């Protein structure tokens, strides 16, 4: 089966040097891969184990509080929805293993920074990453390797 490599980049704003906090709505959550260097793991709030890493990655997003966000729903029509918001995540360089799709839930004013991260999608069908909805978000993914 042919392996496809591609880089997925949504947005271009980078998060720089925010303090690492685990609890609270405006937190920056830092995650290390299972093969990240020891000094990176020591600075991380969470270390993935190399199996089903999409579960830990999703947990870092859903640690945010939900806030009401007004969305354009159509011409002269708006809808207010509650989304994970005011939050940032740093996925440190290393290899992350996705045994299922990583689904990024509806979010607002959220940043995901993962330059240097290498995501291995292990399924032979389906999407490696699905972004459900985003409002003023900046996502910068590393390389995603997939055979699907």
Short mmCIF file of N, CA, C and O in Angstrom, two decimals, residues 25-146:
data_model
loop_
_atom_site.label_atom_id
_atom_site.label_comp_id
_atom_site.label_asym_id
_atom_site.label_seq_id
_atom_site.Cartn_x
_atom_site.Cartn_y
_atom_site.Cartn_z
N UNK A 25 -9.67 27.75 32.12
CA UNK A 25 -10.20 27.95 30.78
C UNK A 25 -9.22 28.58 29.81
O UNK A 25 -9.31 28.38 28.63
N UNK A 26 -8.30 29.39 30.28
CA UNK A 26 -7.37 30.06 29.39
C UNK A 26 -6.01 29.38 29.40
O UNK A 26 -4.98 30.01 29.24
N UNK A 27 -6.02 28.11 29.59
CA UNK A 27 -4.79 27.34 29.77
C UNK A 27 -4.07 27.10 28.46
O UNK A 27 -4.66 27.05 27.41
N UNK A 28 -2.75 26.94 28.58
CA UNK A 28 -1.95 26.39 27.51
C UNK A 28 -1.54 25.01 27.98
O UNK A 28 -0.89 24.87 29.01
N UNK A 29 -1.94 24.00 27.24
CA UNK A 29 -1.64 22.61 27.59
C UNK A 29 -0.49 22.15 26.70
O UNK A 29 -0.55 22.30 25.48
N UNK A 30 0.54 21.58 27.30
CA UNK A 30 1.71 21.10 26.55
C UNK A 30 1.71 19.58 26.60
O UNK A 30 1.59 18.99 27.67
N UNK A 31 1.85 18.97 25.42
CA UNK A 31 1.84 17.51 25.29
C UNK A 31 3.13 17.05 24.64
O UNK A 31 3.58 17.64 23.66
N UNK A 32 3.70 15.98 25.17
CA UNK A 32 4.89 15.37 24.57
C UNK A 32 4.51 14.03 23.96
O UNK A 32 3.61 13.34 24.44
N UNK A 33 5.19 13.66 22.90
CA UNK A 33 5.00 12.35 22.27
C UNK A 33 5.76 11.30 23.09
O UNK A 33 6.63 11.63 23.90
N UNK A 34 5.44 10.05 22.82
CA UNK A 34 6.11 8.96 23.56
C UNK A 34 7.61 8.94 23.33
O UNK A 34 8.37 8.50 24.18
N UNK A 35 8.06 9.45 22.17
CA UNK A 35 9.50 9.45 21.87
C UNK A 35 10.12 10.85 21.94
O UNK A 35 11.21 11.07 21.42
N UNK A 36 9.44 11.79 22.59
CA UNK A 36 10.02 13.12 22.79
C UNK A 36 11.22 13.01 23.74
O UNK A 36 11.25 12.12 24.60
N UNK A 37 12.19 13.90 23.62
CA UNK A 37 13.33 13.87 24.54
C UNK A 37 12.88 14.05 25.99
O UNK A 37 11.83 14.64 26.26
N UNK A 38 13.68 13.56 26.91
CA UNK A 38 13.35 13.58 28.33
C UNK A 38 13.08 15.00 28.84
O UNK A 38 12.16 15.22 29.63
N UNK A 39 13.85 15.99 28.37
CA UNK A 39 13.63 17.37 28.84
C UNK A 39 12.29 17.91 28.37
O UNK A 39 11.64 18.67 29.09
N UNK A 40 11.82 17.49 27.19
CA UNK A 40 10.50 17.89 26.71
C UNK A 40 9.40 17.22 27.54
O UNK A 40 8.42 17.86 27.92
N UNK A 41 9.58 15.94 27.82
CA UNK A 41 8.60 15.23 28.64
C UNK A 41 8.48 15.86 30.03
O UNK A 41 7.39 15.94 30.59
N UNK A 42 9.60 16.33 30.56
CA UNK A 42 9.59 16.94 31.90
C UNK A 42 8.79 18.24 31.92
O UNK A 42 8.21 18.59 32.94
N UNK A 43 8.72 18.95 30.79
CA UNK A 43 8.00 20.22 30.70
C UNK A 43 6.53 20.03 30.33
O UNK A 43 5.75 20.97 30.41
N UNK A 44 6.17 18.83 29.89
CA UNK A 44 4.82 18.59 29.38
C UNK A 44 3.82 18.36 30.51
O UNK A 44 4.17 17.84 31.57
N UNK A 45 2.57 18.74 30.25
CA UNK A 45 1.48 18.45 31.17
C UNK A 45 0.98 17.03 30.98
O UNK A 45 0.39 16.45 31.89
N UNK A 46 1.21 16.48 29.80
CA UNK A 46 0.72 15.16 29.45
C UNK A 46 1.70 14.53 28.47
O UNK A 46 2.20 15.21 27.58
N UNK A 47 1.97 13.23 28.63
CA UNK A 47 2.85 12.50 27.73
C UNK A 47 2.04 11.38 27.10
O UNK A 47 1.45 10.55 27.81
N UNK A 48 1.99 11.34 25.77
CA UNK A 48 1.29 10.27 25.06
C UNK A 48 2.09 8.98 25.17
O UNK A 48 3.31 9.00 25.34
N UNK A 49 1.40 7.83 25.03
CA UNK A 49 2.07 6.54 25.19
C UNK A 49 2.34 5.84 23.87
O UNK A 49 2.90 4.74 23.85
N UNK A 50 1.97 6.44 22.74
CA UNK A 50 2.23 5.83 21.44
C UNK A 50 1.13 4.91 20.95
O UNK A 50 1.25 4.30 19.90
N UNK A 51 0.05 4.81 21.69
CA UNK A 51 -1.12 4.02 21.29
C UNK A 51 -2.37 4.85 21.51
O UNK A 51 -2.55 5.41 22.59
N UNK A 52 -3.20 4.94 20.49
CA UNK A 52 -4.44 5.74 20.60
C UNK A 52 -4.15 7.15 21.10
O UNK A 52 -4.87 7.68 21.94
N UNK A 53 -3.11 7.77 20.57
CA UNK A 53 -2.74 9.11 21.02
C UNK A 53 -3.82 10.14 20.74
O UNK A 53 -3.86 11.19 21.39
N UNK A 54 -4.74 9.84 19.82
CA UNK A 54 -5.82 10.78 19.54
C UNK A 54 -6.67 11.03 20.79
O UNK A 54 -7.25 12.10 20.96
N UNK A 55 -6.73 10.06 21.69
CA UNK A 55 -7.51 10.22 22.93
C UNK A 55 -6.88 11.31 23.80
O UNK A 55 -7.57 12.22 24.27
N UNK A 56 -5.58 11.23 24.03
CA UNK A 56 -4.90 12.24 24.84
C UNK A 56 -4.92 13.61 24.16
O UNK A 56 -5.11 14.63 24.82
N UNK A 57 -4.74 13.64 22.84
CA UNK A 57 -4.75 14.91 22.12
C UNK A 57 -6.12 15.58 22.24
O UNK A 57 -6.21 16.79 22.46
N UNK A 58 -7.18 14.80 22.13
CA UNK A 58 -8.53 15.35 22.28
C UNK A 58 -8.74 15.86 23.71
O UNK A 58 -9.36 16.91 23.91
N UNK A 59 -8.23 15.16 24.70
CA UNK A 59 -8.37 15.60 26.09
C UNK A 59 -7.77 16.99 26.30
O UNK A 59 -8.30 17.79 27.08
N UNK A 60 -6.70 17.29 25.60
CA UNK A 60 -6.08 18.60 25.77
C UNK A 60 -6.98 19.71 25.25
O UNK A 60 -6.92 20.83 25.76
N UNK A 61 -7.78 19.41 24.26
CA UNK A 61 -8.70 20.39 23.71
C UNK A 61 -9.93 20.55 24.59
O UNK A 61 -10.37 21.65 24.89
N UNK A 62 -10.46 19.44 25.06
CA UNK A 62 -11.70 19.48 25.83
C UNK A 62 -11.49 19.89 27.28
O UNK A 62 -12.45 19.96 28.04
N UNK A 63 -10.26 20.19 27.68
CA UNK A 63 -10.00 20.77 29.00
C UNK A 63 -10.47 22.21 29.05
O UNK A 63 -10.62 22.78 30.14
N UNK A 64 -10.67 22.82 27.92
CA UNK A 64 -11.13 24.22 27.87
C UNK A 64 -12.58 24.31 28.34
O UNK A 64 -13.36 23.36 28.19
N UNK A 65 -12.93 25.46 28.87
CA UNK A 65 -14.34 25.71 29.19
C UNK A 65 -15.09 25.99 27.90
O UNK A 65 -14.50 26.35 26.88
N UNK A 66 -16.40 25.85 27.97
CA UNK A 66 -17.24 26.19 26.82
C UNK A 66 -17.79 27.60 27.01
O UNK A 66 -18.13 27.99 28.13
N UNK A 67 -17.83 28.34 25.91
CA UNK A 67 -18.34 29.70 25.93
C UNK A 67 -19.34 29.86 24.79
O UNK A 67 -19.20 29.24 23.73
N UNK A 68 -20.36 30.73 24.98
CA UNK A 68 -21.28 30.98 23.87
C UNK A 68 -20.59 31.80 22.78
O UNK A 68 -19.84 32.74 23.08
N UNK A 69 -20.78 31.39 21.56
CA UNK A 69 -20.19 32.07 20.41
C UNK A 69 -21.29 32.29 19.38
O UNK A 69 -22.05 31.38 19.05
N UNK A 70 -21.38 33.50 18.87
CA UNK A 70 -22.39 33.85 17.88
C UNK A 70 -21.83 33.57 16.49
O UNK A 70 -20.78 34.10 16.11
N UNK A 71 -22.50 32.73 15.73
CA UNK A 71 -22.06 32.34 14.39
C UNK A 71 -22.99 32.91 13.34
O UNK A 71 -24.20 33.00 13.54
N UNK A 72 -22.42 33.26 12.19
CA UNK A 72 -23.25 33.60 11.04
C UNK A 72 -23.90 32.32 10.55
O UNK A 72 -23.22 31.34 10.26
N UNK A 73 -25.20 32.31 10.46
CA UNK A 73 -25.93 31.11 10.08
C UNK A 73 -26.50 31.22 8.68
O UNK A 73 -26.83 30.25 8.04
N UNK A 74 -26.63 32.42 8.20
CA UNK A 74 -27.15 32.68 6.87
C UNK A 74 -27.25 34.19 6.69
O UNK A 74 -26.88 34.96 7.59
N UNK A 75 -27.76 34.64 5.57
CA UNK A 75 -27.93 36.08 5.37
C UNK A 75 -28.82 36.67 6.48
O UNK A 75 -29.93 36.21 6.69
N UNK A 76 -28.30 37.62 7.20
CA UNK A 76 -29.03 38.28 8.29
C UNK A 76 -29.55 37.31 9.34
O UNK A 76 -30.60 37.53 9.95
N UNK A 77 -28.85 36.19 9.53
CA UNK A 77 -29.26 35.20 10.54
C UNK A 77 -28.04 34.74 11.33
O UNK A 77 -26.98 34.48 10.77
N UNK A 78 -28.19 34.66 12.64
CA UNK A 78 -27.12 34.23 13.52
C UNK A 78 -27.62 33.14 14.45
O UNK A 78 -28.81 33.02 14.70
N UNK A 79 -26.68 32.39 14.96
CA UNK A 79 -27.01 31.32 15.90
C UNK A 79 -25.94 31.34 16.99
O UNK A 79 -24.75 31.49 16.70
N UNK A 80 -26.35 31.18 18.23
CA UNK A 80 -25.39 31.12 19.33
C UNK A 80 -25.20 29.67 19.73
O UNK A 80 -26.18 28.95 19.99
N UNK A 81 -23.94 29.24 19.76
CA UNK A 81 -23.61 27.87 20.15
C UNK A 81 -22.53 27.93 21.23
O UNK A 81 -21.77 28.89 21.33
N UNK A 82 -22.46 26.90 22.05
CA UNK A 82 -21.41 26.79 23.05
C UNK A 82 -20.27 25.96 22.48
O UNK A 82 -20.49 24.85 22.02
N UNK A 83 -19.06 26.52 22.52
CA UNK A 83 -17.90 25.85 21.95
C UNK A 83 -16.74 25.90 22.94
O UNK A 83 -16.68 26.77 23.82
N UNK A 84 -15.78 24.96 22.80
CA UNK A 84 -14.54 25.04 23.56
C UNK A 84 -13.80 26.28 23.09
O UNK A 84 -13.66 26.49 21.88
N UNK A 85 -13.35 27.11 24.04
CA UNK A 85 -12.79 28.39 23.60
C UNK A 85 -11.76 28.94 24.57
O UNK A 85 -11.62 28.46 25.69
N UNK A 86 -11.05 29.97 24.06
CA UNK A 86 -10.07 30.72 24.83
C UNK A 86 -9.01 29.81 25.43
O UNK A 86 -8.78 29.79 26.63
N UNK A 87 -8.35 29.08 24.55
CA UNK A 87 -7.51 27.97 24.97
C UNK A 87 -6.40 27.77 23.94
O UNK A 87 -6.59 28.07 22.78
N UNK A 88 -5.28 27.25 24.38
CA UNK A 88 -4.22 26.92 23.42
C UNK A 88 -3.56 25.60 23.81
O UNK A 88 -3.54 25.23 24.98
N UNK A 89 -3.07 24.91 22.79
CA UNK A 89 -2.47 23.60 22.96
C UNK A 89 -1.16 23.57 22.18
O UNK A 89 -1.10 24.06 21.05
N UNK A 90 -0.13 23.00 22.80
CA UNK A 90 1.14 22.78 22.10
C UNK A 90 1.40 21.28 22.12
O UNK A 90 1.49 20.68 23.20
N UNK A 91 1.48 20.68 20.94
CA UNK A 91 1.85 19.28 20.81
C UNK A 91 3.31 19.29 20.37
O UNK A 91 3.63 19.65 19.24
N UNK A 92 4.20 18.92 21.28
CA UNK A 92 5.64 19.01 21.03
C UNK A 92 6.09 18.07 19.91
O UNK A 92 5.42 17.08 19.61
N UNK A 93 7.25 18.34 19.30
CA UNK A 93 7.76 17.47 18.24
C UNK A 93 7.92 16.03 18.73
O UNK A 93 8.27 15.79 19.89
N UNK A 94 7.65 15.11 17.82
CA UNK A 94 7.75 13.69 18.09
C UNK A 94 6.72 12.94 17.27
O UNK A 94 6.03 13.53 16.43
N UNK A 95 6.61 11.64 17.50
CA UNK A 95 5.68 10.80 16.75
C UNK A 95 4.43 10.52 17.57
O UNK A 95 4.53 10.02 18.70
N UNK A 96 3.27 10.83 17.00
CA UNK A 96 1.98 10.57 17.62
C UNK A 96 1.26 9.54 16.77
O UNK A 96 1.22 9.66 15.54
N UNK A 97 0.68 8.53 17.40
CA UNK A 97 0.05 7.42 16.69
C UNK A 97 -1.45 7.50 16.84
O UNK A 97 -1.98 7.39 17.95
N UNK A 98 -2.13 7.71 15.71
CA UNK A 98 -3.59 7.83 15.69
C UNK A 98 -4.16 6.50 15.24
O UNK A 98 -4.06 6.13 14.07
N UNK A 99 -4.78 5.77 16.17
CA UNK A 99 -5.41 4.50 15.84
C UNK A 99 -6.83 4.69 15.35
O UNK A 99 -7.45 3.76 14.85
N UNK A 100 -7.37 5.90 15.52
CA UNK A 100 -8.67 6.30 15.00
C UNK A 100 -8.56 7.77 14.63
O UNK A 100 -7.57 8.43 14.92
N UNK A 101 -9.61 8.29 14.01
CA UNK A 101 -9.63 9.69 13.59
C UNK A 101 -9.53 10.62 14.80
O UNK A 101 -10.19 10.40 15.81
N UNK A 102 -8.70 11.64 14.68
CA UNK A 102 -8.65 12.70 15.67
C UNK A 102 -9.69 13.73 15.26
O UNK A 102 -9.55 14.38 14.23
N UNK A 103 -10.75 13.84 16.05
CA UNK A 103 -11.83 14.79 15.75
C UNK A 103 -11.66 16.01 16.62
O UNK A 103 -11.70 15.92 17.85
N UNK A 104 -11.47 17.16 15.98
CA UNK A 104 -11.34 18.43 16.68
C UNK A 104 -12.75 19.00 16.80
O UNK A 104 -13.38 19.31 15.79
N UNK A 105 -13.29 19.13 18.03
CA UNK A 105 -14.68 19.60 18.18
C UNK A 105 -14.82 21.08 17.86
O UNK A 105 -13.82 21.80 17.72
N UNK A 106 -16.07 21.55 17.78
CA UNK A 106 -16.34 22.97 17.56
C UNK A 106 -15.55 23.79 18.58
O UNK A 106 -15.53 23.48 19.77
N UNK A 107 -14.88 24.83 18.08
CA UNK A 107 -14.03 25.63 18.96
C UNK A 107 -14.05 27.09 18.52
O UNK A 107 -14.37 27.41 17.38
N UNK A 108 -13.70 27.95 19.46
CA UNK A 108 -13.59 29.38 19.19
C UNK A 108 -12.37 29.94 19.88
O UNK A 108 -12.06 29.58 21.02
N UNK A 109 -11.66 30.81 19.20
CA UNK A 109 -10.47 31.46 19.77
C UNK A 109 -9.51 30.44 20.37
O UNK A 109 -9.04 30.60 21.50
N UNK A 110 -9.22 29.39 19.64
CA UNK A 110 -8.33 28.34 20.12
C UNK A 110 -7.12 28.23 19.18
O UNK A 110 -7.25 28.44 17.97
N UNK A 111 -5.98 27.88 19.75
CA UNK A 111 -4.75 27.71 18.98
C UNK A 111 -4.23 26.30 19.22
O UNK A 111 -4.19 25.83 20.35
N UNK A 112 -3.89 25.60 18.14
CA UNK A 112 -3.17 24.34 18.22
C UNK A 112 -1.86 24.53 17.48
O UNK A 112 -1.86 24.85 16.29
N UNK A 113 -0.76 24.35 18.19
CA UNK A 113 0.57 24.50 17.57
C UNK A 113 1.26 23.14 17.65
O UNK A 113 1.44 22.60 18.73
N UNK A 114 1.64 22.60 16.51
CA UNK A 114 2.29 21.29 16.52
C UNK A 114 3.35 21.15 15.42
O UNK A 114 3.47 20.10 14.81
N UNK A 115 4.11 22.20 15.19
CA UNK A 115 5.20 22.10 14.22
C UNK A 115 6.19 21.06 14.70
O UNK A 115 6.50 20.98 15.88
N UNK A 116 6.67 20.25 13.81
CA UNK A 116 7.63 19.21 14.18
C UNK A 116 6.98 17.93 14.66
O UNK A 116 7.66 16.94 14.88
N UNK A 117 5.66 17.95 14.83
CA UNK A 117 4.96 16.73 15.22
C UNK A 117 4.71 15.89 13.97
O UNK A 117 4.48 16.42 12.89
N UNK A 118 4.74 14.59 14.13
CA UNK A 118 4.55 13.66 13.02
C UNK A 118 3.43 12.71 13.44
O UNK A 118 3.59 11.95 14.39
N UNK A 119 2.30 12.82 12.77
CA UNK A 119 1.12 12.02 13.11
C UNK A 119 1.04 10.81 12.18
O UNK A 119 1.00 10.97 10.96
N UNK A 120 0.99 9.62 12.75
CA UNK A 120 0.87 8.38 11.99
C UNK A 120 -0.56 7.87 12.12
O UNK A 120 -0.96 7.42 13.19
N UNK A 121 -1.31 7.97 11.03
CA UNK A 121 -2.69 7.46 11.03
C UNK A 121 -2.64 6.01 10.61
O UNK A 121 -2.26 5.68 9.48
N UNK A 122 -3.01 5.10 11.50
CA UNK A 122 -2.81 3.67 11.28
C UNK A 122 -3.92 2.96 10.52
O UNK A 122 -3.72 1.85 10.05
N UNK A 123 -5.10 3.58 10.41
CA UNK A 123 -6.19 2.92 9.69
C UNK A 123 -5.96 3.02 8.18
O UNK A 123 -5.31 3.95 7.70
N UNK A 124 -6.51 2.09 7.45
CA UNK A 124 -6.34 2.10 5.98
C UNK A 124 -7.47 2.84 5.27
O UNK A 124 -7.42 3.00 4.06
N UNK A 125 -8.47 3.26 6.03
CA UNK A 125 -9.56 4.04 5.45
C UNK A 125 -9.90 5.18 6.41
O UNK A 125 -9.56 5.13 7.59
N UNK A 126 -10.58 6.17 5.91
CA UNK A 126 -11.05 7.27 6.76
C UNK A 126 -10.09 8.44 6.78
O UNK A 126 -9.07 8.47 6.09
N UNK A 127 -10.45 9.42 7.60
CA UNK A 127 -9.69 10.65 7.73
C UNK A 127 -8.81 10.61 8.97
O UNK A 127 -9.25 10.16 10.03
N UNK A 128 -7.63 11.12 8.86
CA UNK A 128 -6.72 11.18 10.02
C UNK A 128 -7.21 12.24 11.00
O UNK A 128 -7.24 12.01 12.21
N UNK A 129 -7.59 13.41 10.48
CA UNK A 129 -8.05 14.52 11.32
C UNK A 129 -9.31 15.10 10.71
O UNK A 129 -9.38 15.32 9.50
N UNK A 130 -10.30 15.36 11.56
CA UNK A 130 -11.54 16.02 11.13
C UNK A 130 -11.74 17.24 12.03
O UNK A 130 -11.76 17.11 13.25
N UNK A 131 -11.87 18.41 11.42
CA UNK A 131 -12.17 19.64 12.16
C UNK A 131 -13.65 19.90 11.99
O UNK A 131 -14.13 20.16 10.89
N UNK A 132 -14.40 19.82 13.12
CA UNK A 132 -15.85 19.97 13.04
C UNK A 132 -16.28 21.40 12.80
O UNK A 132 -17.21 21.66 12.07
N UNK A 133 -15.66 22.33 13.46
CA UNK A 133 -16.02 23.73 13.27
C UNK A 133 -15.04 24.61 14.01
O UNK A 133 -14.52 24.24 15.06
N UNK A 134 -14.78 25.78 13.45
CA UNK A 134 -13.82 26.68 14.10
C UNK A 134 -14.21 28.12 13.85
O UNK A 134 -14.65 28.48 12.77
N UNK A 135 -14.08 28.93 14.88
CA UNK A 135 -14.39 30.35 14.80
C UNK A 135 -13.20 31.10 15.39
O UNK A 135 -12.91 30.97 16.58
N UNK A 136 -12.47 31.80 14.57
CA UNK A 136 -11.28 32.55 14.98
C UNK A 136 -10.21 31.63 15.58
O UNK A 136 -9.55 31.99 16.55
N UNK A 137 -10.04 30.45 15.04
CA UNK A 137 -9.05 29.48 15.52
C UNK A 137 -7.85 29.46 14.59
O UNK A 137 -7.97 29.79 13.41
N UNK A 138 -6.71 29.05 15.13
CA UNK A 138 -5.49 28.91 14.35
C UNK A 138 -4.91 27.54 14.65
O UNK A 138 -4.47 27.29 15.77
N UNK A 139 -4.94 26.67 13.66
CA UNK A 139 -4.43 25.31 13.82
C UNK A 139 -3.24 25.13 12.89
O UNK A 139 -3.34 25.38 11.69
N UNK A 140 -2.14 24.67 13.42
CA UNK A 140 -0.96 24.41 12.62
C UNK A 140 -0.50 23.00 12.95
O UNK A 140 0.07 22.77 14.00
N UNK A 141 -0.83 22.07 12.06
CA UNK A 141 -0.48 20.67 12.27
C UNK A 141 0.87 20.38 11.64
O UNK A 141 1.25 21.00 10.65
N UNK A 142 1.56 19.39 12.20
CA UNK A 142 2.81 18.92 11.61
C UNK A 142 2.50 18.03 10.42
O UNK A 142 1.49 18.21 9.75
N UNK A 143 3.32 17.05 10.19
CA UNK A 143 3.14 16.12 9.06
C UNK A 143 2.19 15.00 9.47
O UNK A 143 2.29 14.46 10.57
N UNK A 144 1.30 14.65 8.55
CA UNK A 144 0.36 13.54 8.78
C UNK A 144 0.67 12.46 7.76
O UNK A 144 0.61 12.70 6.55
N UNK A 145 1.01 11.27 8.24
CA UNK A 145 1.29 10.13 7.38
C UNK A 145 0.08 9.21 7.43
O UNK A 145 -0.39 8.84 8.50
N UNK A 146 -0.40 8.84 6.23
CA UNK A 146 -1.58 7.99 6.16
C UNK A 146 -1.50 7.05 4.97
O UNK A 146 -0.89 7.38 3.96
#
